[in-house]
mmCIF file of C-alpha atoms in Angstrom:
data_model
loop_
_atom_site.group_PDB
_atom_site.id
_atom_site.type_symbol
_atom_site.label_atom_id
_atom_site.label_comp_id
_atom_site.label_asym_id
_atom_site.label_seq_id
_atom_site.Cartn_x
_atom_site.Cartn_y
_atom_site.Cartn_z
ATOM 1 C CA UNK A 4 -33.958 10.974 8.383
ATOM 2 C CA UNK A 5 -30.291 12.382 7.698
ATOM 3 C CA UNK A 6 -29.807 15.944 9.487
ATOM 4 C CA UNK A 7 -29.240 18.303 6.825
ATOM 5 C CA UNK A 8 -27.026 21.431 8.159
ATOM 6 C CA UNK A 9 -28.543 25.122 8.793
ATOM 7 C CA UNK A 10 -27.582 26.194 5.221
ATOM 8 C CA UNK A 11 -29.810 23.891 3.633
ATOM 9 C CA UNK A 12 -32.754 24.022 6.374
ATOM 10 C CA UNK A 13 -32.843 27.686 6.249
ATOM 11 C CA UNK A 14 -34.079 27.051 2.316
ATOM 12 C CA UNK A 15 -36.372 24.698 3.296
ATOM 13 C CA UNK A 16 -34.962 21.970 1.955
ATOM 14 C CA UNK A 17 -37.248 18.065 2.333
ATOM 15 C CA UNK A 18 -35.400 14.807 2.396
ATOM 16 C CA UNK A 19 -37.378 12.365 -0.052
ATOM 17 C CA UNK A 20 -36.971 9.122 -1.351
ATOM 18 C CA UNK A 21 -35.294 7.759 -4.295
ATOM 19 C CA UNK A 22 -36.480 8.748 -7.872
ATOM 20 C CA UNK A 23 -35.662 7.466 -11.031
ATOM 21 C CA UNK A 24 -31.908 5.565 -11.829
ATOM 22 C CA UNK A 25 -29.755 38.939 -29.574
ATOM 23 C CA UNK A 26 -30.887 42.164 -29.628
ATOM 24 C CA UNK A 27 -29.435 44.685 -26.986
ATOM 25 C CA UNK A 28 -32.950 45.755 -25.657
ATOM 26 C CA UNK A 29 -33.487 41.869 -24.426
ATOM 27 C CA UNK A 30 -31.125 41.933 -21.292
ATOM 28 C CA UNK A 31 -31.625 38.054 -21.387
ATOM 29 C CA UNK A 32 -30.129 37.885 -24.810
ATOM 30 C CA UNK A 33 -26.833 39.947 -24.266
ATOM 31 C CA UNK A 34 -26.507 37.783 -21.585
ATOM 32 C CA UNK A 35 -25.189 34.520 -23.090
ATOM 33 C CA UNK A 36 -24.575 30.812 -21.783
ATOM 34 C CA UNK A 37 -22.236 28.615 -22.252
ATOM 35 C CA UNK A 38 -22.994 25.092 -21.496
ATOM 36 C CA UNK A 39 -21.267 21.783 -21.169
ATOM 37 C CA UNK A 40 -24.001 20.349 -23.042
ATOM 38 C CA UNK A 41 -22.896 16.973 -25.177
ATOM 39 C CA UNK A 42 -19.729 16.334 -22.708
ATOM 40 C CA UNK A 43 -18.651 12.874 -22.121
ATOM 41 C CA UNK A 44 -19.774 14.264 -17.982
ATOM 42 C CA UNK A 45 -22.907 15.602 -18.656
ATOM 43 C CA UNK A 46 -24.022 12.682 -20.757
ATOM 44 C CA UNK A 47 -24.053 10.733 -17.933
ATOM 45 C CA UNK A 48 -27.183 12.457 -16.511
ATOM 46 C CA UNK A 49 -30.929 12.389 -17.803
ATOM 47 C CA UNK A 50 -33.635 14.822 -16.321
ATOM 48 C CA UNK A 51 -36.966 14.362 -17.285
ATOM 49 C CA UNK A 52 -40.615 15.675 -16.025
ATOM 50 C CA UNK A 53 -42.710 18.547 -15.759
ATOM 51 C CA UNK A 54 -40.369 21.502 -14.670
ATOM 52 C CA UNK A 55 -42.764 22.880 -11.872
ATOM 53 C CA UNK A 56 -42.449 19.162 -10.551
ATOM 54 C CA UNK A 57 -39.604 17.502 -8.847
ATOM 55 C CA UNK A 58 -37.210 16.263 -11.872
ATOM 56 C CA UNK A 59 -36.375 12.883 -12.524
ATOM 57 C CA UNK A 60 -32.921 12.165 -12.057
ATOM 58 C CA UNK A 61 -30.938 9.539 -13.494
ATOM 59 C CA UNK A 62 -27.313 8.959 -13.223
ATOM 60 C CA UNK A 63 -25.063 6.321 -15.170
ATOM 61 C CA UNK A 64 -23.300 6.105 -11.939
ATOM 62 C CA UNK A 65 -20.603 5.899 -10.000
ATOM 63 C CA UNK A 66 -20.192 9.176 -11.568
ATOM 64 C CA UNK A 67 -16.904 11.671 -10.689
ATOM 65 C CA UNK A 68 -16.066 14.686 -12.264
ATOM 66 C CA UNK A 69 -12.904 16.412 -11.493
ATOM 67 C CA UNK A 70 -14.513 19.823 -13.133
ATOM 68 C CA UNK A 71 -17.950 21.368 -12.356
ATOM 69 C CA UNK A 72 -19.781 21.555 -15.162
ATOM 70 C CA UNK A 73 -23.866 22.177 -16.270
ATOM 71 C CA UNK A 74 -26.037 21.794 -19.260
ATOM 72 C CA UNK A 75 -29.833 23.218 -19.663
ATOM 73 C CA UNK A 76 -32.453 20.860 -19.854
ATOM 74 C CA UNK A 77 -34.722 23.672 -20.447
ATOM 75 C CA UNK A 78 -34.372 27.229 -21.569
ATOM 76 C CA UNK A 79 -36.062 30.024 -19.685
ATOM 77 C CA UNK A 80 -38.340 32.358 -20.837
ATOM 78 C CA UNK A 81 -37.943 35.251 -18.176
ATOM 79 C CA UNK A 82 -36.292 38.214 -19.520
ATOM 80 C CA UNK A 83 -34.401 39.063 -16.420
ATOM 81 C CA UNK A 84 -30.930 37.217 -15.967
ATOM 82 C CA UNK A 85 -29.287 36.290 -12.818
ATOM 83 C CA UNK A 86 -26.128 38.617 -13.132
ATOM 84 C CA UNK A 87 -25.235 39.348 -9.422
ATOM 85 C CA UNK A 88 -24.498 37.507 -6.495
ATOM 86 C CA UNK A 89 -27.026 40.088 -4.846
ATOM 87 C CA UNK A 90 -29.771 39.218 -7.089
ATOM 88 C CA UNK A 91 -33.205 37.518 -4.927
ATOM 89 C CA UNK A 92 -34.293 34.811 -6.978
ATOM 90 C CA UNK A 93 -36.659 32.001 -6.522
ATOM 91 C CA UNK A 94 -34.723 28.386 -6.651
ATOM 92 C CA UNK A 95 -36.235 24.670 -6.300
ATOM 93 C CA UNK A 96 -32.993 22.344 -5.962
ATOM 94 C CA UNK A 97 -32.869 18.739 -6.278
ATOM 95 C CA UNK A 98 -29.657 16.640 -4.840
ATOM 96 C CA UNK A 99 -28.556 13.772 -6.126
ATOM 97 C CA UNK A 100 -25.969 11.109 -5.211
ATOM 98 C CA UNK A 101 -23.285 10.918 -8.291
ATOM 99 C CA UNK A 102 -22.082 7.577 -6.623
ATOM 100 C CA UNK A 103 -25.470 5.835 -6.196
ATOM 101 C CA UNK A 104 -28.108 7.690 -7.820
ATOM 102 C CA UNK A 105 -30.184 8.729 -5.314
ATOM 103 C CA UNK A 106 -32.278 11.862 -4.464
ATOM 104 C CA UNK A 107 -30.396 13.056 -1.608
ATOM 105 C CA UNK A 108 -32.806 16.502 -0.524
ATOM 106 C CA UNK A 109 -35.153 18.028 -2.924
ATOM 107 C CA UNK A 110 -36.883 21.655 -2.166
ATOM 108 C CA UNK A 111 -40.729 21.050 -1.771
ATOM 109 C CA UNK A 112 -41.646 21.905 -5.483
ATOM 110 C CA UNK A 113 -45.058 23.417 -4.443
ATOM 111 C CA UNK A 114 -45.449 26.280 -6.192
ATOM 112 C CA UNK A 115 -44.452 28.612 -2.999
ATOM 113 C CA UNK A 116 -42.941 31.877 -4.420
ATOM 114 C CA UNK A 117 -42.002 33.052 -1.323
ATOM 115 C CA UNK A 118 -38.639 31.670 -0.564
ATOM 116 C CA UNK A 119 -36.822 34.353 -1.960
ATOM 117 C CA UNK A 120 -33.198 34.283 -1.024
ATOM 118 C CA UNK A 121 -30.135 36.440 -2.500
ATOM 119 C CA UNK A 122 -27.963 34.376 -5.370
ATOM 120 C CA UNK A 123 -25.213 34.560 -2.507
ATOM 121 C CA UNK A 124 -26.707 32.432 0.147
ATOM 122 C CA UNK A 125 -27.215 29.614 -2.559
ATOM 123 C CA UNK A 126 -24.277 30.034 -3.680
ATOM 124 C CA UNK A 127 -22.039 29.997 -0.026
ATOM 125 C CA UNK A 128 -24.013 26.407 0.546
ATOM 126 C CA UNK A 129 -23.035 25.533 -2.834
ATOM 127 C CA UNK A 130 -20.411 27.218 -4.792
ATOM 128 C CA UNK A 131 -20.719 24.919 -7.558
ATOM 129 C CA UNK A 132 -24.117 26.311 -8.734
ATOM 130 C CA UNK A 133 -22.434 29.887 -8.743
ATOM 131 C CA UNK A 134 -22.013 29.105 -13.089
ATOM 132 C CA UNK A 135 -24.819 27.188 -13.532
ATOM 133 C CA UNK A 136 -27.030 29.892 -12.551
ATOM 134 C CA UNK A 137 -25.312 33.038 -14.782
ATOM 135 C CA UNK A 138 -27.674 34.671 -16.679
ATOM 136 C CA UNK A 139 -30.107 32.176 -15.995
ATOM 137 C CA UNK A 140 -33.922 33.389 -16.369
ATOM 138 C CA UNK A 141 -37.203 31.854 -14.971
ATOM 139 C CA UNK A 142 -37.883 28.751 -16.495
ATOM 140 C CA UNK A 143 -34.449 27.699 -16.665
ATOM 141 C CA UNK A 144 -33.751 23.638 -15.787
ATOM 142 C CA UNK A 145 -30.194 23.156 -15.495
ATOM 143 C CA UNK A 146 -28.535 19.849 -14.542
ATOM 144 C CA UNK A 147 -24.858 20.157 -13.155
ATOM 145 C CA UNK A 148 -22.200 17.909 -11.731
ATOM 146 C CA UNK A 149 -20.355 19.434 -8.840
ATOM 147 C CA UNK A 150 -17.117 17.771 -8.703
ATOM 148 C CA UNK A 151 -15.384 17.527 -5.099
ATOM 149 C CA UNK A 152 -14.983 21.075 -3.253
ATOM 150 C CA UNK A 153 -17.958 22.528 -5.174
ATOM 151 C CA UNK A 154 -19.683 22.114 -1.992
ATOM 152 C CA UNK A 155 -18.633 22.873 1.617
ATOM 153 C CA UNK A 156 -17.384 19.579 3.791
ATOM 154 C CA UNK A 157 -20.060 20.509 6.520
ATOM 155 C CA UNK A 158 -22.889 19.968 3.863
ATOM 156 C CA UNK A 159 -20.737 17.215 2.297
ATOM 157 C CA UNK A 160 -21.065 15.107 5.600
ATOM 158 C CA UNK A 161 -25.007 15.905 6.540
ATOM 159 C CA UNK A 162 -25.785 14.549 3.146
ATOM 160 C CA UNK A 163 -23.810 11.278 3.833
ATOM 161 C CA UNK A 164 -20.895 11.886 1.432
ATOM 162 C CA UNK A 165 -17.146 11.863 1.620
ATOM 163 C CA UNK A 166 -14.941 14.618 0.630
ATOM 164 C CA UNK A 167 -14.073 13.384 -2.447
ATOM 165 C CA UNK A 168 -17.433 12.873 -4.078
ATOM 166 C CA UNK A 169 -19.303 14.261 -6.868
ATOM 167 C CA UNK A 170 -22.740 15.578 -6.298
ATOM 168 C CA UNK A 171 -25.396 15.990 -9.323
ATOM 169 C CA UNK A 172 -27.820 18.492 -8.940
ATOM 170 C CA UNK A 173 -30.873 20.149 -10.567
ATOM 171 C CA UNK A 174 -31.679 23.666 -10.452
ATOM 172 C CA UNK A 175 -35.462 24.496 -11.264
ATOM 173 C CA UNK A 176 -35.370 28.778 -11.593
ATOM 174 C CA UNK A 177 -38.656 30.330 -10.405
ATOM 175 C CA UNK A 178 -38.491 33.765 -10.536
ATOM 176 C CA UNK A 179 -35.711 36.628 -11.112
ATOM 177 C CA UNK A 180 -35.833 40.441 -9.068
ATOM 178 C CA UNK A 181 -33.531 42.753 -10.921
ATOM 179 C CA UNK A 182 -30.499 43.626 -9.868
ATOM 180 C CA UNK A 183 -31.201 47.596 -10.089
ATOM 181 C CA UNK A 184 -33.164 49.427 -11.844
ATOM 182 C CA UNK A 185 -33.252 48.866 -15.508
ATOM 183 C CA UNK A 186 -35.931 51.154 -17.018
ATOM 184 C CA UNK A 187 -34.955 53.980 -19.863
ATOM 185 C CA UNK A 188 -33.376 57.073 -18.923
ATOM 186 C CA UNK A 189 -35.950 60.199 -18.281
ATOM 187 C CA UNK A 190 -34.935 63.809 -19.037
ATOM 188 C CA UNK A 191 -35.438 65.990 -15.672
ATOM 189 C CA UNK A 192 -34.438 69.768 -15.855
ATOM 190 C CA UNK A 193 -32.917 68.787 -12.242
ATOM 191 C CA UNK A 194 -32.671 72.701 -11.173
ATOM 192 C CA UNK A 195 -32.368 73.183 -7.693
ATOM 193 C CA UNK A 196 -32.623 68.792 -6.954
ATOM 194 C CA UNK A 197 -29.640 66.595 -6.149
ATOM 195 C CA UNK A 198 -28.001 65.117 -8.761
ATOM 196 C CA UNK A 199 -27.390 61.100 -9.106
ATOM 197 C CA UNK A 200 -24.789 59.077 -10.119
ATOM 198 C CA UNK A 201 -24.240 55.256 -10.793
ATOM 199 C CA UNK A 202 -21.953 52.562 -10.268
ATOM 200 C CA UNK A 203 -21.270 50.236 -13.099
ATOM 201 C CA UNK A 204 -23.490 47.476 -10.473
ATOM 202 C CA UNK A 205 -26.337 50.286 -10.305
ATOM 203 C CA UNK A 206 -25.516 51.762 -6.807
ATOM 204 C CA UNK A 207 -26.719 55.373 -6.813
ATOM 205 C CA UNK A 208 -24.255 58.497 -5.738
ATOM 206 C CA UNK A 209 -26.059 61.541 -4.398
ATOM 207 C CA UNK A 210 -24.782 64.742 -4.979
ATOM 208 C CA UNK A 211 -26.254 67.009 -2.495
ATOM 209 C CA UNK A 212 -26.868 70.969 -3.805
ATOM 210 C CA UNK A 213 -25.327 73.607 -1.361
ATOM 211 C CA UNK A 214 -28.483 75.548 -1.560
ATOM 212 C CA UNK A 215 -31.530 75.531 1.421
ATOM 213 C CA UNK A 216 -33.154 72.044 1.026
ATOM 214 C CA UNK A 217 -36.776 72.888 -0.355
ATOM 215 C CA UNK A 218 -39.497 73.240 2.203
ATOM 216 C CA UNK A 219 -42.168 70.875 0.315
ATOM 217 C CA UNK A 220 -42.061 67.331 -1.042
ATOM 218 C CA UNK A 221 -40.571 67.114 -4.663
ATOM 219 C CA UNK A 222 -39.851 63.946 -6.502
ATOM 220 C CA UNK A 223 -38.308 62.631 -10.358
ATOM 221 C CA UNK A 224 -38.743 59.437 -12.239
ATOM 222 C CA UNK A 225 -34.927 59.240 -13.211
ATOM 223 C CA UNK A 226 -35.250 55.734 -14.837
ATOM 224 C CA UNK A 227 -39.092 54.438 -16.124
ATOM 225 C CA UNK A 228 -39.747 50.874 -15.906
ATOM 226 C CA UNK A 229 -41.969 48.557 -18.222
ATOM 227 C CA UNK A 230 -42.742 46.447 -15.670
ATOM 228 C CA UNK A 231 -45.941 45.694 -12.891
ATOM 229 C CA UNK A 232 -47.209 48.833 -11.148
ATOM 230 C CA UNK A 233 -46.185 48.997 -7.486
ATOM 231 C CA UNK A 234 -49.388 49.012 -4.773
ATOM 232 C CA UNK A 235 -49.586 49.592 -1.174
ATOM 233 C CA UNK A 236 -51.409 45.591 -1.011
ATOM 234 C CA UNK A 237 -47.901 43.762 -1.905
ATOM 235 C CA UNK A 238 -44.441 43.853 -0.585
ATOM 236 C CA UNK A 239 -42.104 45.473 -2.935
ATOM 237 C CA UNK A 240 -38.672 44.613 -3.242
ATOM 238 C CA UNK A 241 -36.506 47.661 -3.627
ATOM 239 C CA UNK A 242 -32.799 49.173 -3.030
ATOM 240 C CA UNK A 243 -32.289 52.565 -1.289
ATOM 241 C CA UNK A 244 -30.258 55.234 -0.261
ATOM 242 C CA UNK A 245 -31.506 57.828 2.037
ATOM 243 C CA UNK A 246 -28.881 60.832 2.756
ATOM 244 C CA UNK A 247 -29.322 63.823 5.030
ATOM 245 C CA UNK A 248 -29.284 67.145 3.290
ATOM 246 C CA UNK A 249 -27.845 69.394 5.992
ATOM 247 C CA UNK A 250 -24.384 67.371 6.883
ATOM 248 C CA UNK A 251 -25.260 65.394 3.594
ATOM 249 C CA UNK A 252 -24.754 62.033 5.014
ATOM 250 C CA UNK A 253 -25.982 58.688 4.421
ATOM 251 C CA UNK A 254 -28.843 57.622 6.597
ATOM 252 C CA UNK A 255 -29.645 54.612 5.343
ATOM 253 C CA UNK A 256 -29.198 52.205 2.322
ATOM 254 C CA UNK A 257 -29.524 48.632 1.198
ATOM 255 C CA UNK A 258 -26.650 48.344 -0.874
ATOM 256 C CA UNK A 259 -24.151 47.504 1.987
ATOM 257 C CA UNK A 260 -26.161 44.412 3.127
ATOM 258 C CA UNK A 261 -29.066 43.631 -0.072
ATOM 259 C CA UNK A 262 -32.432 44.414 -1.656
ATOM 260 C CA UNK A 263 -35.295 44.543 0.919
ATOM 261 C CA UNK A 264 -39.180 43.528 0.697
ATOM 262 C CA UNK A 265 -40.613 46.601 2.207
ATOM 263 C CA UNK A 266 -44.352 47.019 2.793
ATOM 264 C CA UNK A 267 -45.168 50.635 2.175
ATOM 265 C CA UNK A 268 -47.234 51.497 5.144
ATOM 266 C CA UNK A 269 -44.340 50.878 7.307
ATOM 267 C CA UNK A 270 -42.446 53.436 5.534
ATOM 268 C CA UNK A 271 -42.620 57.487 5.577
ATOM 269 C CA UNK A 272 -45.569 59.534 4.233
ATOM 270 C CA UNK A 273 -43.134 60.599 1.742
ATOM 271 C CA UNK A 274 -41.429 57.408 0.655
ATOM 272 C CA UNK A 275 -44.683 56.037 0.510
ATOM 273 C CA UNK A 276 -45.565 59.081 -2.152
ATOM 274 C CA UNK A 277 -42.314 58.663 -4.280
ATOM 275 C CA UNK A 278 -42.800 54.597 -4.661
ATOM 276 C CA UNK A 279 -46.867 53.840 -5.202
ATOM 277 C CA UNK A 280 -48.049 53.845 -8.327
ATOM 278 C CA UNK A 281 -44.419 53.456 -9.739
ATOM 279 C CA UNK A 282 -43.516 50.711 -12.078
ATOM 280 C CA UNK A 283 -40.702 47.501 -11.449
ATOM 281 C CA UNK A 284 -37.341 48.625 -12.950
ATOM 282 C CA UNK A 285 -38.154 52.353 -12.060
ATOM 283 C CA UNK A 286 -35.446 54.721 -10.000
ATOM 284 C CA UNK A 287 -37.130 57.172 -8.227
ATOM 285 C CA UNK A 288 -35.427 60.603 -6.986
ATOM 286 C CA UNK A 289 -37.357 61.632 -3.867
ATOM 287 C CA UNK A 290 -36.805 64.868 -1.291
ATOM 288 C CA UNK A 291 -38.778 64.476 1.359
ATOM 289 C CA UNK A 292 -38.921 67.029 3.956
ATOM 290 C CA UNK A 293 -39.128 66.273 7.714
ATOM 291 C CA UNK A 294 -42.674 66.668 8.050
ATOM 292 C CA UNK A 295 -43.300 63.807 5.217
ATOM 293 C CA UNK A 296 -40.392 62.031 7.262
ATOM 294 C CA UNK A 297 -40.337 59.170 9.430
ATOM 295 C CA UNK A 298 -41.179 60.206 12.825
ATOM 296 C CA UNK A 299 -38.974 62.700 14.752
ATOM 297 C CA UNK A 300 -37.176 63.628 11.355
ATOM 298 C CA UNK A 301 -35.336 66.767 11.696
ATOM 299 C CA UNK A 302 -33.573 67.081 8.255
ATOM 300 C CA UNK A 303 -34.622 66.899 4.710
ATOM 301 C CA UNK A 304 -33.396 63.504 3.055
ATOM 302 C CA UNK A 305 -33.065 62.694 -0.145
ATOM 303 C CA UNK A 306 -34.170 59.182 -1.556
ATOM 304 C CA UNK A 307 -33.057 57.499 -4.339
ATOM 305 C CA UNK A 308 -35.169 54.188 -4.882
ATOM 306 C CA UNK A 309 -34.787 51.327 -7.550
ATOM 307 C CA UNK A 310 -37.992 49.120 -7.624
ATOM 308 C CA UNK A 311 -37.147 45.847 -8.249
ATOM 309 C CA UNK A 312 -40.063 44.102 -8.673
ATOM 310 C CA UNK A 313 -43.365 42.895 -6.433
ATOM 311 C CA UNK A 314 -43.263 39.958 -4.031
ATOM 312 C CA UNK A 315 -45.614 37.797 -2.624
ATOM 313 C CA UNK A 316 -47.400 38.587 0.425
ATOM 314 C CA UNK A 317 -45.426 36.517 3.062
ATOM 315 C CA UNK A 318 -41.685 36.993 1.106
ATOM 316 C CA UNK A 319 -39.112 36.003 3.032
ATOM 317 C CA UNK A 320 -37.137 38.715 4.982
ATOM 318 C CA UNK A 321 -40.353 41.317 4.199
ATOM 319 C CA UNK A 322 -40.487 44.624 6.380
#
């Protein structure tokens, strides 16, 4: 069996054998696609089968491509899109040989939700699906061909190729987290709370009042979500900032590395208050004084929390 580099084993990717020779409330919808669907390129491929199975692949090969370029073999119906590079989605990824036609490496196509990975770590093993997955929602098949330097020379060689091949591949999406919170706007008389602002991306500002911090627990539903209710039985995948009120620096946040799975019982009595019962696509305004802190807390800290949506028991990289 070919050794496949750490990129590609790190996703659990299978070697297997050869197959076959708008309206502006829908985020999905403002998020177009445009397709090289009906070029002379991506006429050369045909995917057929079930789309929770392993495609069928066939290529009128030897097939080279001096642009990458994709087409949809099926639509999604999710209504998130993929719009960052920090986005966790849920891939299955078939490779196939543009010279010969064979499947290369396939993902195991089983059903198994929780290989959740960021769109970036796809997307540094293979830079050509970076377009082919834009605003791409669950349920979305897309075929591409990668032409040469759409994927790195040290996966180029594990799969048996040579630096100037093309490489066809199919992209099966699963599932889609949002990229921050996305609910509607809720009106808060904010007097005596910290105020937050946004960053086109999402990423929350915290301006910290120059008054005492308060002595008890408070918390706001700044954005409401429409989405699954968050319980203390499943992971939930969620970006943070946590800032001290006294020196009002930041203690903690997600947004310098990406979203985390968190478990709630492993959090703080009071981070635990501000998130349960909450809904996916919520941002959640929390101060939560030292003795609803994490252990040893000295200061009051003030959490702002997007919830962006409920994983799987064993997701990848949970806490």
């Amino acid at each position: 069996m070919r050794k496949i580099p750490v990129a590609l084993a790190v996703l659990s990717l299978t070697a297997v054998a050869l197959v076959g020779c708008a309206s502006s409330s829908d985020p999905a919808a403002s998020c177009p696609r445009t397709t090289d669907a009906g070029s002379s390129t991506m006429n050369l491929i045909s995917v057929t089968g079930g789309s929770s199975a392993q495609p069928n692949v066939e290529v009128r090969t030897p097939l080279h491509t001096t642009t990458t370029q994709f087409k949809d073999v099926a639509k999604g119906t999710g209504d998130v899109p993929i719009t960052s590079d920090s986005q966790m989605v849920v891939l299955d990824v078939a490779l196939v040989s543009a010279t010969t036609g064979k499947t290369l490496v396939t993902t195991p196509y089983d059903g198994d939700e929780s290989r959740v990975y960021p769109v970036s770590q796809w997307v540094q093993s293979f830079p050509g699906f970076k377009d082919a997955l834009h605003c791409a929602t669950a349920g979305t098949r897309a075929a591409v061909a990668i032409a040469p330097g759409g994927v790195p020379e040290a996966s180029l060689a594990s799969l048996g190729m040579t630096k100037g091949d093309s490489l066809v591949a199919v992209l099966d999406v699963r599932k889609v987290y949002l990229a921050a919170a996305n609910g509607s706007p809720v009106y808060n008389d904010g007097f005596g709370m910290p105020a937050v602002v946004r960053a086109p991306g999402g990423r929350p500002g915290v301006i910290v009042p120059d008054s005492p911090a308060p002595k008890t627990f408070q918390t706001e539903v700044l954005k409401r979500g429409d989405g699954a209710k968050v319980s203390a039985q499943h992971p939930v995948l969620l970006q943070y900032t946590i800032v001290n009120w006294t020196d009002k620096s930041v203690a903690d946040t997600t947004w310098d590395t990406q979203a985390q799975f968190v478990t709630l019982s492993t959090k703080s009595k009071g981070f635990q208050r501000a998130v349960e019962g909450q809904t996916v696509g919520s941002q959640i305004l929390a101060v939560i004084p030292p003795a609803d802190g994490d252990s040893g807390a000295k200061d009051t800290q003030i959490a702002v929390i997007d919830i962006l949506g409920i994983g799987p028991d064993k997701a990848a990289g949970a806490q």
